[in-house]
Coordinates of C-alpha atoms and ligand atoms in Angstrom, one line a residue:
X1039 CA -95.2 6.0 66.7
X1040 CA -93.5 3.6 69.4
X1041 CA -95.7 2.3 71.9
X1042 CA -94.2 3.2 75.8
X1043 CA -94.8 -0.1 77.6
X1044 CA -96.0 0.0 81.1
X1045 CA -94.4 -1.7 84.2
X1046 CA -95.6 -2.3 87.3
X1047 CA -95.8 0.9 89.5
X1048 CA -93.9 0.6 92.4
X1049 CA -95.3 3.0 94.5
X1050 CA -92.5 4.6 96.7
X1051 CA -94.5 7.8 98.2
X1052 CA -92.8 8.5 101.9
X1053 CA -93.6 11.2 103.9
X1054 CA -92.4 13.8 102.2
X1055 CA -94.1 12.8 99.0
X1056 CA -97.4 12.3 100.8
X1057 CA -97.4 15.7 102.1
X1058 CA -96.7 17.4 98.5
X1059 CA -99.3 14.8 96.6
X1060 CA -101.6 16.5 99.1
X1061 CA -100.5 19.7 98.7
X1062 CA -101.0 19.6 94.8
X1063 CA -104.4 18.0 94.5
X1064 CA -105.3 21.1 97.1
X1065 CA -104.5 23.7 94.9
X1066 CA -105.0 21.6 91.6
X1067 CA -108.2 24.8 90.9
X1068 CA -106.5 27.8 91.6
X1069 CA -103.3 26.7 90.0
X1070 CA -102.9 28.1 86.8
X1071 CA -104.6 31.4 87.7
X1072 CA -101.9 31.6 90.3
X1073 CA -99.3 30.9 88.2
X1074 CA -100.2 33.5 85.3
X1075 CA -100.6 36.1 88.4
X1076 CA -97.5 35.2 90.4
X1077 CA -95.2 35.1 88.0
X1078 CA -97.1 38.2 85.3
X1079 CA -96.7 35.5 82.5
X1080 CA -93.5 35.2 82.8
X1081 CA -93.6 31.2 83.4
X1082 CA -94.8 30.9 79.6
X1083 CA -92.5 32.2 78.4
X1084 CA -89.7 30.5 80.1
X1085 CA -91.4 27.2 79.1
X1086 CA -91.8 27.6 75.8
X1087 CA -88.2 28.7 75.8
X1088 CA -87.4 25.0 77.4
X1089 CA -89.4 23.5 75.0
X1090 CA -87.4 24.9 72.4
X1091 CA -84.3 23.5 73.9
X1092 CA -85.5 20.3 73.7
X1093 CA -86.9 20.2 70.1
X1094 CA -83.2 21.6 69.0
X1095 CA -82.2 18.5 70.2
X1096 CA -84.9 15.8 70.2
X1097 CA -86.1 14.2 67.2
X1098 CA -90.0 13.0 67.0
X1099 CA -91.2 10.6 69.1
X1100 CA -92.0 9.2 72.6
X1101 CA -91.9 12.2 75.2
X1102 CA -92.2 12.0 79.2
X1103 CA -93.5 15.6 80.6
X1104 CA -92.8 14.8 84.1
X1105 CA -94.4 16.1 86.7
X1106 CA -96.8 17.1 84.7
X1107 CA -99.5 19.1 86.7
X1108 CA -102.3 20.8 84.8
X1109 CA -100.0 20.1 81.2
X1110 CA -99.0 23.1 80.7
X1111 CA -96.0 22.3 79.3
X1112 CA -97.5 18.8 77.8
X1113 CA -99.8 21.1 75.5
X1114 CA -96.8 23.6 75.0
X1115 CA -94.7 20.2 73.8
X1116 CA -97.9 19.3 71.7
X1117 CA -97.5 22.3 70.0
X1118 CA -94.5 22.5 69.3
X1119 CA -94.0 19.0 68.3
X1120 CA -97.6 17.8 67.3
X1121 CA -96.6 14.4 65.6
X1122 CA -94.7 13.2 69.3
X1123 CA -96.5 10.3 72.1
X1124 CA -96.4 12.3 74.8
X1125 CA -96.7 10.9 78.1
X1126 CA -98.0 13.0 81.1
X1127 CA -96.9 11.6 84.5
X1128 CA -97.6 13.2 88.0
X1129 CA -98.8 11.6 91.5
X1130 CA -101.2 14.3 92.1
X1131 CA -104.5 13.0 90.2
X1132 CA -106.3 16.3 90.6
X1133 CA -103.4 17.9 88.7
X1134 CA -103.5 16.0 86.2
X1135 CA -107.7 15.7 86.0
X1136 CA -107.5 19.6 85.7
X1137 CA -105.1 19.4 83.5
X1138 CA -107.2 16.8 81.0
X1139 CA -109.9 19.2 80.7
X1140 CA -107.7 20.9 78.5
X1141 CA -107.0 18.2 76.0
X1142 CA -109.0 18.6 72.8
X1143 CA -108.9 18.2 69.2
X1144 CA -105.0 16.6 68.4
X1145 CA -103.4 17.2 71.9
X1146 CA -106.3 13.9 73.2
X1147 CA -105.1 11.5 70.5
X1148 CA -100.9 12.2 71.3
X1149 CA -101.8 13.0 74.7
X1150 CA -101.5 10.2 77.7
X1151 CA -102.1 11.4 80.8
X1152 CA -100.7 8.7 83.7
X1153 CA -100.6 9.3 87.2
X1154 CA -96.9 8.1 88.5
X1155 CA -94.2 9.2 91.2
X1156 CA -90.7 10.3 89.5
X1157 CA -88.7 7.6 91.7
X1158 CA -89.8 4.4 90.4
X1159 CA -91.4 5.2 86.5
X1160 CA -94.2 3.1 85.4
X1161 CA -91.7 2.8 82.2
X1162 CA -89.6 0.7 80.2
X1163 CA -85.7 0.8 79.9
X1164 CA -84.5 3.0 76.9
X1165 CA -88.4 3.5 75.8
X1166 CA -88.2 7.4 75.9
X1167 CA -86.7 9.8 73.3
X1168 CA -87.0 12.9 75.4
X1169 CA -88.0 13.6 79.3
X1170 CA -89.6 17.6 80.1
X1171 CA -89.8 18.6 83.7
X1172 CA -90.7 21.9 84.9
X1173 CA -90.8 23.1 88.7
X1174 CA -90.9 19.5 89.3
X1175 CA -87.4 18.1 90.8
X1176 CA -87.2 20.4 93.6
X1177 CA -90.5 18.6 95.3
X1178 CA -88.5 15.0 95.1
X1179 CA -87.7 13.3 98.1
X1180 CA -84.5 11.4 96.3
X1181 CA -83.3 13.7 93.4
X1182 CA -80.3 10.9 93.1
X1183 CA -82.9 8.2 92.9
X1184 CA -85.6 9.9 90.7
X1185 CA -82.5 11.5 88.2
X1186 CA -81.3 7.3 88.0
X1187 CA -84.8 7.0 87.0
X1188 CA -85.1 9.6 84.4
X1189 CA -81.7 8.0 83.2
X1190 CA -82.9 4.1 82.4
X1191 CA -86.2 4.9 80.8
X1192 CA -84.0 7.9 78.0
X1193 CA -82.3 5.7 75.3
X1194 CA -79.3 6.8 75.0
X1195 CA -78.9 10.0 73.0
X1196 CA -82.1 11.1 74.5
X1197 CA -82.7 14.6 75.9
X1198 CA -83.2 15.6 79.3
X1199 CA -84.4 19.3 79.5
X1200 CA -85.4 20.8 83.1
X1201 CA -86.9 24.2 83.9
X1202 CA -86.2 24.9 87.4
X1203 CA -86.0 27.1 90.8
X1204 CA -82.7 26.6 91.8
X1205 CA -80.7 27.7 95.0
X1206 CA -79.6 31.2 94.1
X1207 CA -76.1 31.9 94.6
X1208 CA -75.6 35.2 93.2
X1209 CA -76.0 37.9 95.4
X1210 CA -78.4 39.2 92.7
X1211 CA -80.6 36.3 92.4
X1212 CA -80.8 35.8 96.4
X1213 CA -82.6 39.5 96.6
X1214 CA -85.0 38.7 94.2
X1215 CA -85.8 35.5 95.8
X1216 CA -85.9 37.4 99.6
X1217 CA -88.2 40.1 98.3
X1218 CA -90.3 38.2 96.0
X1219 CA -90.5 34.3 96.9
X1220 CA -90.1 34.9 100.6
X1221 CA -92.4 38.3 100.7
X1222 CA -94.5 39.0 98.3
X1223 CA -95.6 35.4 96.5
X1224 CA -96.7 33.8 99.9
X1225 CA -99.3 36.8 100.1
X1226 CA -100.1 36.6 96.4
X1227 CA -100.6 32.9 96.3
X1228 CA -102.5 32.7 99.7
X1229 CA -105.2 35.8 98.1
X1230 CA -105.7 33.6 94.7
X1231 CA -105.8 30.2 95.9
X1232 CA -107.0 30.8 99.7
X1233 CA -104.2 28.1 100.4
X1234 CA -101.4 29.9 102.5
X1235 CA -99.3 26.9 103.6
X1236 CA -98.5 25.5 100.0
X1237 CA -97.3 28.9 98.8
X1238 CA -94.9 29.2 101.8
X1239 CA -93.6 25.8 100.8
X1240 CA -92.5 27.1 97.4
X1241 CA -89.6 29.7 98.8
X1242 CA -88.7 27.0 101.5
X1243 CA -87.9 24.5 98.9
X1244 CA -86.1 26.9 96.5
X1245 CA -84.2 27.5 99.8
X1246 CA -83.1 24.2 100.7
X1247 CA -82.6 23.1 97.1
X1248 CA -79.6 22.1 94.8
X1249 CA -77.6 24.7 93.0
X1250 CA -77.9 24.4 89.8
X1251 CA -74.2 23.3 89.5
X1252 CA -75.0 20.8 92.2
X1253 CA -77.3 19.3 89.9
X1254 CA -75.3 19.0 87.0
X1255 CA -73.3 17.1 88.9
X1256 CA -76.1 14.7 90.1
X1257 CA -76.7 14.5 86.4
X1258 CA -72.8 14.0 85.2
X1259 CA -73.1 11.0 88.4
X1260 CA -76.2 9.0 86.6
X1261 CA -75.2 8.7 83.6
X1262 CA -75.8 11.9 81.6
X1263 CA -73.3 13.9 79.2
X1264 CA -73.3 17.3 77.5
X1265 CA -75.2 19.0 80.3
X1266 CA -75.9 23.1 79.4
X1267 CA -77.3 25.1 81.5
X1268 CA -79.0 28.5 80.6
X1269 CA -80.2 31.4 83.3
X1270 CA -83.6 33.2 82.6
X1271 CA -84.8 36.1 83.6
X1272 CA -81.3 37.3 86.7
X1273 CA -80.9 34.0 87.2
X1274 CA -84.3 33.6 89.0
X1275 CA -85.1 30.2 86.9
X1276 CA -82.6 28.0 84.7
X1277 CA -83.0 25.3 82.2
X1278 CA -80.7 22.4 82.2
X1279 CA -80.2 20.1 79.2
X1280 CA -78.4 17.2 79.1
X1281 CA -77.6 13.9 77.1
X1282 CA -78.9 10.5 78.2
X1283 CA -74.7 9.1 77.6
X1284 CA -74.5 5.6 75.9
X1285 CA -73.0 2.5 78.2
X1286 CA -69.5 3.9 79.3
X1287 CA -70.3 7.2 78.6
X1288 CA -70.9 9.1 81.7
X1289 CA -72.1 6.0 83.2
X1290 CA -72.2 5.6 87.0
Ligands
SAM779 C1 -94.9 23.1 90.6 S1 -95.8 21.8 89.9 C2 -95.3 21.9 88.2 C3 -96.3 21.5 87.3 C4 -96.0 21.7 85.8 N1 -94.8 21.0 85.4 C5 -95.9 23.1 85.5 O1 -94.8 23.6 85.0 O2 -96.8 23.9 85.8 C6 -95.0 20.4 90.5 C7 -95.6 19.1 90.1 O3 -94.8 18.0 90.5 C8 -95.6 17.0 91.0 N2 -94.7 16.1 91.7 C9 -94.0 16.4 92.9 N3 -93.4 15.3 93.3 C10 -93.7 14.3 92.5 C11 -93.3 12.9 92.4 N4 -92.5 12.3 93.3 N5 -93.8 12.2 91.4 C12 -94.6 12.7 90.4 N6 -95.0 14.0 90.4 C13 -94.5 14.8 91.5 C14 -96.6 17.7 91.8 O4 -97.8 16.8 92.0 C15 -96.9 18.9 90.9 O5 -98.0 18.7 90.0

């Protein structure tokens, strides 16, 4: 197993950030149950379709879940790929402290949980084989910045995989989103975790976020190559993989 070294955090939280960090430790409790409500399971089963993706692709060893939360995906990772160092990284300590109360048995010895913001990774260059991130992007402040990031700790050949709320732009996918992330998952979310203002952020920032073929772009711009991109469920969520590129290969 290679050891991830650590470098200095530089902590690079603006406003924006602050505001989200907030919002997550706040709801850190009522999370999961909100999640498994909200979305009727349906969230499992598109991350454990993402995992998949990125065990086609990556071979064992170091693994960044970023944005970690309450490791959902970390322990669906672990499962999947139980002899991989995986590294859990979010800025909201209370996600993550829920989060570590799952971590028994194998998932504590290949599980490292460590509090970090996406734009400036506590990581060395090239250390990581494979980078997870789901519903996490959409919250950055500087997706350029924090996709730059995700690009110098990968070695190249490594695996990007991100499961995400993108903009919709079929006519479709924008219905869904009016009737159920504008209408009906403010109300849900409010009724399960008593917090109304963090589940009206979550349509607002599908809303004023990339498309996904906006972000493939970003990722084509720093550096990464063979980008995929597969719609679940109408469109309503998408997982993007792509290739950490080797020096003159998709480099910016
Ligand atoms: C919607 S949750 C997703 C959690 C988990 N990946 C999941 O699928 O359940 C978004 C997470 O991103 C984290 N996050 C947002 N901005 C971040 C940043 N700049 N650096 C690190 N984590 C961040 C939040 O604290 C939150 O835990």
């Amino acid at each position: 197993m290679k050891d991830i070294q650590t470098l200095p955090v530089g902590a690079v939280i603006d406003e924006h950030g602050a505001t989200v960090q907030k919002m997550f430790d706040r709801i850190a409790p009522g999370y999961d149950r909100a999640n498994r409500v909200m979305s009727l399971g349906t969230d499992e089963r598109w991350r454990r379709r993402a995992v998949a993706k990125l065990l086609a692709h990556a071979p064992a060893g170091v693994g960044l879940d970023l944005c970690a939360g309450t490791l959902d995906s970390t322990l669906a990772i672990h499962r999947a790929f139980p002899e991989a160092h995986l590294v859990a990284g979010d800025f909201a300590g209370e996600m993550l402290e829920h989060g570590k109360k799952k971590l028994v048995g194998t998932a504590a010895a290949h599980i490292e949980t460590r509090q970090m913001d996406a734009h400036a990774l506590p990581l060395a260059d090239a250390s990581v084989d494979g980078i997870f991130c789901a519903f996490g992007i959409r919250n950055l402040s500087d997706l350029d910045r924090a996709t730059h990031e995700q690009a110098r700790v990968l070695r190249a050949g490594g695996q990007l995989v991100v499961l995400e709320f993108f903009r919709p732009t079929r006519w479709l996918t924008r219905v869904v989103h009016v009737v159920y992330n504008e209408t009906l998952l403010p109300i849900v979310g409010w009724a399960i975790t008593g917090d109304r203002e963090a589940y009206r952020y979550l349509p607002r920032s599908i809303g004023r976020f990339d498309s996904v073929g906006r972000y493939c772009e970003r990722l084509s711009s720093a550096g990464f190559v063979d980008v995929e991109v597969e719609s679940l469920t109408l469109g309503v969520a998408c997982i993007v993989r792509a290739t950490r590129g080797s020096a003159g290969q998709g480099d910016a």
